Coordinates of C-alpha atoms (C1' of nucleotides) in Angstrom, one line a residue:
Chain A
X97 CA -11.6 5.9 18.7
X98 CA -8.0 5.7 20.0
X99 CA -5.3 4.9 17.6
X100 CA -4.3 1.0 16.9
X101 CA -1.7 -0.4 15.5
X102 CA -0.5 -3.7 14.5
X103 CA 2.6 -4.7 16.6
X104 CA 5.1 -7.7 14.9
X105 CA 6.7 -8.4 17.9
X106 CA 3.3 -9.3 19.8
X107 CA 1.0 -9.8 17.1
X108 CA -1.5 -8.3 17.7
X109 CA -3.2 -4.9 17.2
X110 CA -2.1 -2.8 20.5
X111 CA -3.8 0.6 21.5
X112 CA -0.5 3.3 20.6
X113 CA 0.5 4.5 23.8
X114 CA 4.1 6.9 23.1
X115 CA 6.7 7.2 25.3
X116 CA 6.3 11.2 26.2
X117 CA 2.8 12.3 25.9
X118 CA 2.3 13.9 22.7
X119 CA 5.6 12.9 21.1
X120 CA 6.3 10.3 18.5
X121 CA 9.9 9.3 17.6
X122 CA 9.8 6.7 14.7
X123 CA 12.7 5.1 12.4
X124 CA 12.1 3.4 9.1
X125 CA 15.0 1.4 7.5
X126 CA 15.3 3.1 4.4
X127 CA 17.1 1.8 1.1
X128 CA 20.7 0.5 -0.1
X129 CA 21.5 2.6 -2.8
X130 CA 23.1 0.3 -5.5
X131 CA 20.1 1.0 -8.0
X132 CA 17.8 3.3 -8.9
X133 CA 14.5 2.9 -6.7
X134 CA 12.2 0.3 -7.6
X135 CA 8.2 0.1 -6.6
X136 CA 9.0 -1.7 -3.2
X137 CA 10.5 1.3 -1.9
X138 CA 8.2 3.7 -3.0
X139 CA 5.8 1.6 -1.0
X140 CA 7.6 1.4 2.1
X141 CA 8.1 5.1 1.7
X142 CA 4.4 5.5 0.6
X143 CA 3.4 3.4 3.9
X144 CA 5.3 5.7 6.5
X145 CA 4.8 8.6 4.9
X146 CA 1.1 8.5 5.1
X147 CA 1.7 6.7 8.9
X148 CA 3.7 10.0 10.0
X149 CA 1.3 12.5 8.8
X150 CA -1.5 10.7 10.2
X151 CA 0.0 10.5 13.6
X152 CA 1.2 14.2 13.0
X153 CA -2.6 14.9 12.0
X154 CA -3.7 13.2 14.9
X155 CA -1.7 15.5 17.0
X156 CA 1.3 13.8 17.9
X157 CA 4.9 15.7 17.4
X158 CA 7.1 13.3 15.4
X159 CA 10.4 12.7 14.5
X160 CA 11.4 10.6 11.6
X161 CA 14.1 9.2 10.9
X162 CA 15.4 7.0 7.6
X163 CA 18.5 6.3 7.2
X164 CA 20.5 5.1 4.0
X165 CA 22.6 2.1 3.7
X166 CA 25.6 4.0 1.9
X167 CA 27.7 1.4 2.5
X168 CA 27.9 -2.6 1.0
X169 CA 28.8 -5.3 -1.2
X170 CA 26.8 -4.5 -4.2
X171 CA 27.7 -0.9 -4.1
X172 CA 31.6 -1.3 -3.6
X173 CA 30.9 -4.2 -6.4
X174 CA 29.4 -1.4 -8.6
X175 CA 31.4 1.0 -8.2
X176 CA 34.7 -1.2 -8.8
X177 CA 33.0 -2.5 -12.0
X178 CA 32.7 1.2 -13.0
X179 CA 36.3 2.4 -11.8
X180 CA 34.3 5.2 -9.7
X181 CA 34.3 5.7 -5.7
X182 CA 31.9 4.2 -4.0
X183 CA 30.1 7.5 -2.9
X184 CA 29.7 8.7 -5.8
X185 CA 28.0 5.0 -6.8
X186 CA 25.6 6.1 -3.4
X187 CA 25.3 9.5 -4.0
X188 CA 23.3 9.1 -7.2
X189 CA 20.9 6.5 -6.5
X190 CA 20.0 9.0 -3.4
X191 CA 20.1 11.6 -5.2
X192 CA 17.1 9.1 -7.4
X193 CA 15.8 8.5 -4.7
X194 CA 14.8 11.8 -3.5
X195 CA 14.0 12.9 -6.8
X196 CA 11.2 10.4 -7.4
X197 CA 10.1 10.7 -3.6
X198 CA 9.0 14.2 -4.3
X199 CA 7.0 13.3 -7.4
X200 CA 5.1 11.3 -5.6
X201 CA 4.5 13.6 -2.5
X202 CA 6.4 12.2 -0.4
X203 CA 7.8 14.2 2.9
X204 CA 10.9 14.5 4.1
X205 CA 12.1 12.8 7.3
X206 CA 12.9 15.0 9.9
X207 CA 17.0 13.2 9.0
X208 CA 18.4 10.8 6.9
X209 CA 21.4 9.7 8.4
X210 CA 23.8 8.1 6.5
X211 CA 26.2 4.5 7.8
X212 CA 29.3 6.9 6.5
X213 CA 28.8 9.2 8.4
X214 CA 27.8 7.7 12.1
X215 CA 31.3 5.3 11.9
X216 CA 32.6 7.0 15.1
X217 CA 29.2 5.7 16.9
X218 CA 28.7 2.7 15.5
X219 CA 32.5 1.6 17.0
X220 CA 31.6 2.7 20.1
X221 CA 28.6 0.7 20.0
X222 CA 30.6 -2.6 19.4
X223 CA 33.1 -1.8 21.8
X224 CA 30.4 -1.7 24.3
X225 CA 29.1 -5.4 23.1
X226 CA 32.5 -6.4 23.8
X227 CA 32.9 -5.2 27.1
X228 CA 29.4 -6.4 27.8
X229 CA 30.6 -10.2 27.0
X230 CA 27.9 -10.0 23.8
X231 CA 30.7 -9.7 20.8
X232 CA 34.0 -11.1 19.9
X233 CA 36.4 -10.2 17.8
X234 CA 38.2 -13.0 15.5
X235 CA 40.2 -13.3 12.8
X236 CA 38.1 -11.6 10.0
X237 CA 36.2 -9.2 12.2
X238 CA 34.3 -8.7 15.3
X239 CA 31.0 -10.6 15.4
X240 CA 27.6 -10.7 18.0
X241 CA 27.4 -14.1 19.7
X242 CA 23.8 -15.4 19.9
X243 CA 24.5 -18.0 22.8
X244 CA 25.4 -14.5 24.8
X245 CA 21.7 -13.7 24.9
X246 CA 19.9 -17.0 23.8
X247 CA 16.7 -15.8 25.3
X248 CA 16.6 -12.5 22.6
X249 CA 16.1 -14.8 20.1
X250 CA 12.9 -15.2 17.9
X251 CA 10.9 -11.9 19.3
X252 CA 9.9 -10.7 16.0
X253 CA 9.8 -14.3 14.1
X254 CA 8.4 -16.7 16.6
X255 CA 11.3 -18.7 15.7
X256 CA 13.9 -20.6 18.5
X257 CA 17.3 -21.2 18.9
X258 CA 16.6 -25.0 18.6
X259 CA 14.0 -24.2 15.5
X260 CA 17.2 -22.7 12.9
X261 CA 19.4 -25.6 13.8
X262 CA 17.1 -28.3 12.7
X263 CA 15.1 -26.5 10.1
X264 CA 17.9 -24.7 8.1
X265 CA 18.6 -27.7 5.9
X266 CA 22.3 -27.6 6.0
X267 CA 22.6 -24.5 4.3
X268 CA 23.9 -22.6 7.5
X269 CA 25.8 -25.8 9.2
X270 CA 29.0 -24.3 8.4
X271 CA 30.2 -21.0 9.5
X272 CA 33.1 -19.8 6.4
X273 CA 34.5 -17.2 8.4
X274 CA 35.8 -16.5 12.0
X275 CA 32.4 -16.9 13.7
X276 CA 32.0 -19.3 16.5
X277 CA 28.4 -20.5 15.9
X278 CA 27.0 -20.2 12.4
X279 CA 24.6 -17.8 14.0
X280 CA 26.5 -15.1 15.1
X281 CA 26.4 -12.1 12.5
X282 CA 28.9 -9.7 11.7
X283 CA 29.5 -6.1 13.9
X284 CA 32.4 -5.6 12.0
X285 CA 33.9 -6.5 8.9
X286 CA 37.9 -6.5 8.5
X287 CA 38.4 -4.8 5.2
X288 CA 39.7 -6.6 2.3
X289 CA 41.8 -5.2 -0.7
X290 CA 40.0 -2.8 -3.2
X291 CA 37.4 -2.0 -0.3
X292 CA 36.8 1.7 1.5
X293 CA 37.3 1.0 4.7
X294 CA 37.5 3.2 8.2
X295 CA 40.2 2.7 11.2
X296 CA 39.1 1.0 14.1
X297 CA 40.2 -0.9 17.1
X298 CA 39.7 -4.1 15.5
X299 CA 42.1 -2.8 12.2
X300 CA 40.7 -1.1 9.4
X301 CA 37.4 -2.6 8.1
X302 CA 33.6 -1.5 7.6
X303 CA 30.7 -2.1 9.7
X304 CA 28.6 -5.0 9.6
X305 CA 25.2 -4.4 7.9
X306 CA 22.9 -4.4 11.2
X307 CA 24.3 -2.8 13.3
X308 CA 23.8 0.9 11.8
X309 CA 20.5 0.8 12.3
X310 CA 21.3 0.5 15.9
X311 CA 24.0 3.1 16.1
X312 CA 21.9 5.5 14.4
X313 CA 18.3 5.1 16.0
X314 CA 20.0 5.7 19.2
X315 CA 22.1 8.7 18.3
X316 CA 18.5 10.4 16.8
X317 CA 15.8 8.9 18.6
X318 CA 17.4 8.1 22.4
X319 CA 18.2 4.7 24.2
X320 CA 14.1 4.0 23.9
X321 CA 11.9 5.1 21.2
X322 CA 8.2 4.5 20.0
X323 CA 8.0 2.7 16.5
X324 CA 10.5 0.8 14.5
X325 CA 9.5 0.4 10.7
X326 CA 10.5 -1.5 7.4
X327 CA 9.7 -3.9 4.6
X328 CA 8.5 -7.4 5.9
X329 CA 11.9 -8.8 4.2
X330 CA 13.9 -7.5 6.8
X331 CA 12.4 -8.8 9.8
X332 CA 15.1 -11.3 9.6
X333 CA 17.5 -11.5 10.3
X334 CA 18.0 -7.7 10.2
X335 CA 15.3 -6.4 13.1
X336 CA 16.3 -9.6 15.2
X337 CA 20.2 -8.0 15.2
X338 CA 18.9 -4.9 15.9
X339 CA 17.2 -6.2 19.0
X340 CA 20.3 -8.0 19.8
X341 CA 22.6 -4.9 19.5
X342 CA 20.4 -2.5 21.0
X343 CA 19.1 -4.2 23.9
X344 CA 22.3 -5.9 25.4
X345 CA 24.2 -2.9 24.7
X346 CA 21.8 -0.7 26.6
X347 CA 21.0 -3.2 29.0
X348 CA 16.9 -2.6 29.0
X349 CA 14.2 -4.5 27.1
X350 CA 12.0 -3.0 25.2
X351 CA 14.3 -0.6 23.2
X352 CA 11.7 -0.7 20.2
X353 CA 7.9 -0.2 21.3
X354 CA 6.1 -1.1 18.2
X355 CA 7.7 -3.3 15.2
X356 CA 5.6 -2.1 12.2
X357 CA 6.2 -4.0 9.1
X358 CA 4.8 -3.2 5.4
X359 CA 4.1 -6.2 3.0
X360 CA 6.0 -6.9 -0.6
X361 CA 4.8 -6.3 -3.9
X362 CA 3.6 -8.7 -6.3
X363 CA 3.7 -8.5 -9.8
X364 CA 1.3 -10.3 -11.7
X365 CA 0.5 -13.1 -8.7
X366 CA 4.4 -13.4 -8.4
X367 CA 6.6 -11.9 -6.1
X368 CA 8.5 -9.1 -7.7
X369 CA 12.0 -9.8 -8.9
X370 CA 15.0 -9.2 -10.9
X371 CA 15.3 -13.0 -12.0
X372 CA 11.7 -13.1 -12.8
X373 CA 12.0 -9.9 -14.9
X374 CA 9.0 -8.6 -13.6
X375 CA 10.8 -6.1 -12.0
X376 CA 9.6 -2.6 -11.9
X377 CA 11.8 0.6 -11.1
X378 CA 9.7 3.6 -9.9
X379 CA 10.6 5.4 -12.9
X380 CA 9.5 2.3 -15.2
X381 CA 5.7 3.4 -13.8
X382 CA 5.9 7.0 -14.1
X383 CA 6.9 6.9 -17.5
X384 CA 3.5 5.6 -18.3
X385 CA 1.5 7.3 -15.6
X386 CA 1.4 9.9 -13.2
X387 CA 3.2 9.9 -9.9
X388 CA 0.4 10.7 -7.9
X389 CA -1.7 7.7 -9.7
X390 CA 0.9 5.7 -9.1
X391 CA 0.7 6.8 -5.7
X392 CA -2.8 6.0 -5.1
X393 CA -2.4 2.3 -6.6
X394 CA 0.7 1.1 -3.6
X395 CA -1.8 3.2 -1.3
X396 CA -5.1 1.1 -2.4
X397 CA -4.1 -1.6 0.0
X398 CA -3.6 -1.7 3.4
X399 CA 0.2 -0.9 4.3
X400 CA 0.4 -4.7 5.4
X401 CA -1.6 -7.2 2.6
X402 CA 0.7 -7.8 -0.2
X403 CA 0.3 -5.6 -3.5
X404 CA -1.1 -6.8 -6.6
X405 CA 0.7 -4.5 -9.2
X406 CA 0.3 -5.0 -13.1
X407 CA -1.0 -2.8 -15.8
X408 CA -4.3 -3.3 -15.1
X409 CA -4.3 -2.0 -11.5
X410 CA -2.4 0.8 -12.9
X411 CA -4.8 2.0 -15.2
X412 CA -7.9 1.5 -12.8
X413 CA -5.4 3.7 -9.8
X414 CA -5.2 6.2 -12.7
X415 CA -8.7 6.4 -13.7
X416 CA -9.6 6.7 -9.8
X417 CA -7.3 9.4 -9.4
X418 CA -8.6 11.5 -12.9
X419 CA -11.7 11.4 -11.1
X420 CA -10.6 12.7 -7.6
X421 CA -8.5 15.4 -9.7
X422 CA -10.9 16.3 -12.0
X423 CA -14.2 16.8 -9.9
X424 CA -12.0 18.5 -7.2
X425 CA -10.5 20.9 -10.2
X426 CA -14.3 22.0 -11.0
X427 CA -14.9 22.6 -7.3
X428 CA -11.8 24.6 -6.7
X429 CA -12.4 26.8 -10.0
X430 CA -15.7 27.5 -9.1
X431 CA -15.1 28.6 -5.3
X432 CA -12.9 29.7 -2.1
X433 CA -12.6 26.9 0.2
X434 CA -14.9 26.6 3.2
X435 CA -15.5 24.9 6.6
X436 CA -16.7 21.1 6.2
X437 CA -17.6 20.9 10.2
X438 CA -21.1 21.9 9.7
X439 CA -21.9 19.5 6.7
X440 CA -23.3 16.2 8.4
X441 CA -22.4 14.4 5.2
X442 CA -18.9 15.5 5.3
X443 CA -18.5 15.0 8.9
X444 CA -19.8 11.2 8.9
X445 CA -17.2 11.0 6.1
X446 CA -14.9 12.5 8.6
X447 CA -15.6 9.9 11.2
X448 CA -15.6 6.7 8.7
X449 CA -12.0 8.0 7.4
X450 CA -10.5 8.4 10.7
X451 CA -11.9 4.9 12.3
X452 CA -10.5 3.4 9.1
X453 CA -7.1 5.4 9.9
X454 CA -6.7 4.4 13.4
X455 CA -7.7 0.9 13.1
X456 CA -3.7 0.4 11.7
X457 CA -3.7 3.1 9.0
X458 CA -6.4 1.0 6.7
X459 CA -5.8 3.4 3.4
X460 CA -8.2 1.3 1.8
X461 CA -11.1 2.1 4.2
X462 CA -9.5 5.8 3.5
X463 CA -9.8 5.9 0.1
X464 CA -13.0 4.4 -0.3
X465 CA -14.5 7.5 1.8
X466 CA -12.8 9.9 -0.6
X467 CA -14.4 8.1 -3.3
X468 CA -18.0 8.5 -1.7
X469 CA -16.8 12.7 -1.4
X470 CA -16.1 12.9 -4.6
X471 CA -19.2 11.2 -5.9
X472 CA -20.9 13.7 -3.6
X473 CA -19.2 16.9 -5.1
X474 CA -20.4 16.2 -8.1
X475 CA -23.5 16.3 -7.4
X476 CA -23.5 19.5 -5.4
X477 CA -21.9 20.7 -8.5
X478 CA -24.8 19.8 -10.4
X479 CA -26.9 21.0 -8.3
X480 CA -24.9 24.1 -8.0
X481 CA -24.8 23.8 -4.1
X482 CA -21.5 26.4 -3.7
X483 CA -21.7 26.0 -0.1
X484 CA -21.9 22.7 -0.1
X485 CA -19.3 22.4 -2.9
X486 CA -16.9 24.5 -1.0
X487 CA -17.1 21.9 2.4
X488 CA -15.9 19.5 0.3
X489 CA -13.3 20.4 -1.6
X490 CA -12.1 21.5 2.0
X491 CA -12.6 18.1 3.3
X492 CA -10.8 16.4 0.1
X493 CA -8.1 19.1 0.7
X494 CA -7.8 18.0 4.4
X495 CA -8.0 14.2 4.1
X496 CA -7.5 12.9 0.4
X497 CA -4.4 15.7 0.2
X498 CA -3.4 16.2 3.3
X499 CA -3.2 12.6 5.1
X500 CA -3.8 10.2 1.9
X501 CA -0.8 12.8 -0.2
X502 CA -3.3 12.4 -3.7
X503 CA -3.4 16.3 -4.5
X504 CA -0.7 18.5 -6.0
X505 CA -1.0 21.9 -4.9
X506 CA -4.2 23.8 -5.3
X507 CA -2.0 26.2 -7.8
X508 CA -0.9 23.4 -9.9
X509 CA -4.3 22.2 -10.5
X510 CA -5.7 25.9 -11.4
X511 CA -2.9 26.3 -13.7
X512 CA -3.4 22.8 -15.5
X513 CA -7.2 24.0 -16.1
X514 CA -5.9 27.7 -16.5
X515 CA -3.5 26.3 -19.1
X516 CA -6.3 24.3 -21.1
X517 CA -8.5 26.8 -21.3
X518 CA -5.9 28.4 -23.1
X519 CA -5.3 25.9 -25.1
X520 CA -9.2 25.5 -25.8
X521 CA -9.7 29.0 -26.5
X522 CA -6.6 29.0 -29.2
X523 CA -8.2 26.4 -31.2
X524 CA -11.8 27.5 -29.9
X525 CA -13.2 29.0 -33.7
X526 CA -11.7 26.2 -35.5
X527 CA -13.6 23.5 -34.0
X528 CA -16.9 26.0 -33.6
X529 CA -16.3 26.0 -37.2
X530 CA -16.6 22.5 -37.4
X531 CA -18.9 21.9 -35.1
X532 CA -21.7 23.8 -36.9
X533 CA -20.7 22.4 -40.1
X534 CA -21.6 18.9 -38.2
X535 CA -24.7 20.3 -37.0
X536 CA -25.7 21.2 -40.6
X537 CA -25.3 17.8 -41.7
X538 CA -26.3 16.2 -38.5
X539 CA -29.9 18.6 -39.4
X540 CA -29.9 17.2 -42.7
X541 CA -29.7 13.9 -41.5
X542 CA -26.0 13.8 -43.4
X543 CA -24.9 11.0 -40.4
X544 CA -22.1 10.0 -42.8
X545 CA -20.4 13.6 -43.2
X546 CA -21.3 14.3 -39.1
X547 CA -19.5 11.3 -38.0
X548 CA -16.7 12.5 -41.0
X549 CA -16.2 15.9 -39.0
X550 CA -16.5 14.3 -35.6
X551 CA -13.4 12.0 -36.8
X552 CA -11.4 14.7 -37.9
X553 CA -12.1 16.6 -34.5
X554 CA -10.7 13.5 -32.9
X555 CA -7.6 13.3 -34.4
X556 CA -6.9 17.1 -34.0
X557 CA -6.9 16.0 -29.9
X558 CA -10.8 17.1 -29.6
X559 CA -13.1 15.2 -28.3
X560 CA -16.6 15.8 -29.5
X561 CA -19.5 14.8 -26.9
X562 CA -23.4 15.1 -27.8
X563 CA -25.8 16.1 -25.3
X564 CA -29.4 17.2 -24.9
X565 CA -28.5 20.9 -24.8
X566 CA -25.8 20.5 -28.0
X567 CA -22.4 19.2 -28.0
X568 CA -19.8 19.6 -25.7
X569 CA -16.1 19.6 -26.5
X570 CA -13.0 19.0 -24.7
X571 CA -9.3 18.4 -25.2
X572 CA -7.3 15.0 -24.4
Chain B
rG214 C1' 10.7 -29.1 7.5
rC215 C1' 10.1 -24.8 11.0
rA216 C1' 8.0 -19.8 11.5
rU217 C1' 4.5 -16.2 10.1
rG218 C1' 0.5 -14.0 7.3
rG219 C1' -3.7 -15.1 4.1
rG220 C1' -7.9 -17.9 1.5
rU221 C1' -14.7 -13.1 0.2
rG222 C1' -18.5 -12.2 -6.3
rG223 C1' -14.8 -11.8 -13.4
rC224 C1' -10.7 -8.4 -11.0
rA225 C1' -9.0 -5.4 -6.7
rG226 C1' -10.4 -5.2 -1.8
rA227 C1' -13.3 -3.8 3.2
rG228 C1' -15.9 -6.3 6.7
rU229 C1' -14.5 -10.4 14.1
rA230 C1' -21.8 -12.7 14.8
rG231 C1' -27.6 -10.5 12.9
rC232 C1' -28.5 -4.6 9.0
rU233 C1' -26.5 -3.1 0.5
rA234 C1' -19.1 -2.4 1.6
rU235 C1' -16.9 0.2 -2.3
rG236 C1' -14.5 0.7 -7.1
rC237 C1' -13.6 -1.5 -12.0
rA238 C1' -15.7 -5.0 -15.3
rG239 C1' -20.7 -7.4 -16.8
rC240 C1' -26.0 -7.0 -17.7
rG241 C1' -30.6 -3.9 -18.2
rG242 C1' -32.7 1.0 -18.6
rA243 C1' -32.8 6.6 -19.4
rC244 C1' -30.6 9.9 -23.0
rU245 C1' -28.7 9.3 -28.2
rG246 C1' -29.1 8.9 -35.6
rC247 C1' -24.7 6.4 -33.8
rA248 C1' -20.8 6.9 -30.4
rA249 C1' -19.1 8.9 -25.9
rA250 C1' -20.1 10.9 -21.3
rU251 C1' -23.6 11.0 -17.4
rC252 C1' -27.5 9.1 -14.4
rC253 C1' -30.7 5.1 -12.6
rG254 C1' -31.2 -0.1 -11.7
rC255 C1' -29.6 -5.5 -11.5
rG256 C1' -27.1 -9.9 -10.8
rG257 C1' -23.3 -12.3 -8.5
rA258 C1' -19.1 -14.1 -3.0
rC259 C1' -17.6 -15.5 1.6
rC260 C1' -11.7 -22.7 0.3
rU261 C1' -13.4 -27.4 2.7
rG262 C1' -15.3 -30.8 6.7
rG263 C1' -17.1 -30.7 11.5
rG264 C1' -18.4 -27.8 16.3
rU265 C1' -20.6 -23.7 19.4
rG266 C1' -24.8 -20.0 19.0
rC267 C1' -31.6 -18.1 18.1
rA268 C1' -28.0 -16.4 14.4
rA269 C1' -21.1 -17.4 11.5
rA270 C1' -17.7 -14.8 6.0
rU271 C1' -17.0 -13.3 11.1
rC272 C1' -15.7 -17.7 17.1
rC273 C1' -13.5 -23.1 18.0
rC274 C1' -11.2 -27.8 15.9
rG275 C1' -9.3 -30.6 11.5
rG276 C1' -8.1 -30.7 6.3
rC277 C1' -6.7 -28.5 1.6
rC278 C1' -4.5 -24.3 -1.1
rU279 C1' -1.4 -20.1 -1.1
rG280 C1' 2.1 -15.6 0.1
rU281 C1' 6.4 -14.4 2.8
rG282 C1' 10.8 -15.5 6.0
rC283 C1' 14.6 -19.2 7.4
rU284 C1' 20.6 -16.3 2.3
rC285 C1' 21.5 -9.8 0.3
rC286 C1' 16.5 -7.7 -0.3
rA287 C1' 11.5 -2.2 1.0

RNA sequence: GCAUGGGUGGCAGAGUAGCUAUGCAGCGGACUGCAAAUCCGCGGACCUGGGUGCAAAUCCCGGCCUGUGCUCCA
């Protein structure tokens, strides 16, 4: 089955056909660093990250590119409100970023190119658009003019020229500024007092918020290239500009191949948001669970549908991935990894998880054939199957760690179990002290005083469980 | 208003014509002094009105509801 993807420009699912044979070159718009990361991004990220190393999985060679918005209102607002330069105001909500990002298994990009430092490009981009008769400059800047390339308009939206006019309500009648049509949108912004700003040949100023993305996908990724990516918010009016830019400065249509576009989150049936105070920050989450389980809850949908995100679905992501974890712990402390290709089980598994992948990267399809492995290693452990057990934590290495991202290292998980063995065996004649003082009374028919020892077990962090061959004991 | 997605069991969420989705929750059972864990089993859904088909959650037409965009936003 040949891989499928969902396409915003035409709407439709189109078979993925790349440029070069073999070679994928993809850009994502990555984030404005004015805040620390919230749950939206580590979606997006969560989205594409699990895109590229499926298409690298698949056997594609890819580039990937995300670039950050280190530039903008909000951050020269913040950083004049905190008498700081506006850098540094950038540099550390990247430098959250990142940090976070790796918590969660995210990869790299291959670059993250920054709007500071691709100014020289970016002017020579515009200067183009003005030579080409597509941009203007005025009193205030230099801005694209719409009516240059009236028939650009709408490709990602569906939306005409005729459509904004009479739908906008007033609210964009009047221009403010030196545009010509209220449509137009800024290339380049003259810079006002207390603002960074660069030389140009339009006077000092900064660029315009679209067209980066243009500057930079065509210094990295070449005049066409395969797959364009982002949040849902930004198909307009930011990927419309893009189009703009790209294409009338280049003079060729399509620049982009494939628009791909991941949905917003909700948070408790609303749509996320400051105002609303619903808002979450990705560090708000992983102060109450684990990275990787919050991980696997933006990761339960498909990239596209809309996210349902509350406590609730937290604590049922985190129970899913306790399981995965914990049964593929056992496995891995009990034997070497094998070969799953002769398992018929494992390979049908196989062949579910990839259809389910390259019908536009349906995670949920994904997971739900990790959850059927895991179900399955248990049993082979019970049934002490070590061949069998060995295929699949090889397969779950493979497909629920390698594409879906949900294991930390095999290391880290022997260590965790390494390390509560320890812990187990320091407090190991304690509770076998206890435990056959329970026995005694649970004999005797003493329930009161058994249930009194199992009690105080449970609030030394052990939990006691009962079963036909004697009680078993573990740590929280 | 315009554009663009979507409406599936208590919840999340697959499924583009015929065969149990799955998970959590619920119910019943096994095992238990009890509890927990585990295992087995069960029930329950396709917004609405038409249409096409032997057969529709799935295709077509209308209606209703809803998310998102039209302003900075992942």
């Amino acid at each position: 089955m040949s891989l499928r993807l969902y396409d915003t420009r035409s709407r439709t699912k189109r078979i993925f056909e790349p440029l070069v044979d073999g070679e994928v070159g993809i850009y994502v718009c990555g984030i404005t660093p004015y805040s620390p990361s919230h749950i939206g991004h580590a979606r997006q990220a969560l989205a594409f990250d699990i895109i590229v190393r499926w298409l690298r999985y698949s056997g594609f060679k890819v580039n990937h590119i995300t670039n950050f918005t280190d530039i903008d209102d909000k951050i020269i607002a913040i950083a004049n409100e905190e008498e700081i330069d506006f850098l540094e105001v950038a540099n550390r909500n990247i430098d959250d970023y990142f940090e976070v990002m790796s918590l969660m298994n995210v990869l790299p990009a291959d670059a993250y190119p920054r709007v500071t430092e691709t100014i020289p490009e970016i002017i020579s981009m515009i200067d183009k658009l003005i030579s080409n008769g597509n941009a203007y400059q005025s009193s205030d800047g230099v801005y694209f003019e719409i009516d240059s390339a009236p028939e650009k308009y709408g490709q990602l939206t569906g939306q005409t020229l005729e459509m904004v006019q009479e739908g906008a309500g007033g609210r964009v009648t009047e221009t403010g500024s030196g545009k010509k049509n209220h449509r137009d949108f800024a290339l380049w912004k003259s810079a006002k007092e207390n603002e960074p700003s660069w030389d140009s040949p339009w006077g000092k100023g900064r660029p315009g918020w679209h067209i980066e993305c243009s500057a930079m996908s065509l210094e990295y990724l070449g005049e066409k290239f395969d797959i364009h990516g982002g949040g849902s918010d930004l198909i307009f009016p930011h990927h419309e500009a893009e189009i703009f830019q790209s294409e009338c400065c280049l003079n060729h249509e399509p620049v982009v191949q494939y628009w791909i576009h991941n949905g917003m989150i909700n948070v408790d049936g609303e749509k996320m948001s400051k105002s609303l105070g619903n808002f979450w920050t990705i560090r708000d989450a992983i102060s109450k669970v684990h990275p990787l389980e919050l991980r696997y809850c933006l990761i339960n949908a498909p990239y596209r549908q809309p996210v349902e995100f509350n406590d609730v679905m937290l604590e049922d992501s985190s129970n899913h991935y306790q399981r995965l974890i914990s049964t593929y712990g056992q496995g891995l402390s009990l034997c070497d990894k094998g070969s799953w290709k002769n398992s018929d089980f494992l390979e049908s598994a196989n062949i579910n998880f990839s259809n389910g992948m390259n019908d536009d990267f349906n995670t949920r399809v994904a997971i739900v054939e990790v959850q059927s492995v895991v179900k399955y290693l248990k049993e082979q452990i019970e049934n002490d199957n070590i061949k069998e057990i060995s295929a699949s934590i090889s397969w779950l290495s493979d497909f629920a760690g390698g594409i879906l991202g949900l294991l930390p290292d095999d290391e880290i998980i022997l260590k965790e179990i390494e390390k509560n063995n320890q812990a187990k065996s320091a407090v190991a004649d304690l509770v076998n002290d206890l435990l056959n003082q329970r026995k005694i009374a649970r004999d005797s028919k003493n329930w009161d005083r058994a249930d009194q020892i199992r009690n105080e077990l449970n609030e030394m962090g052990v939990i006691v469980e009962d079963s036909p061959s004697g009680p078993i004991w573990r740590l929280e």
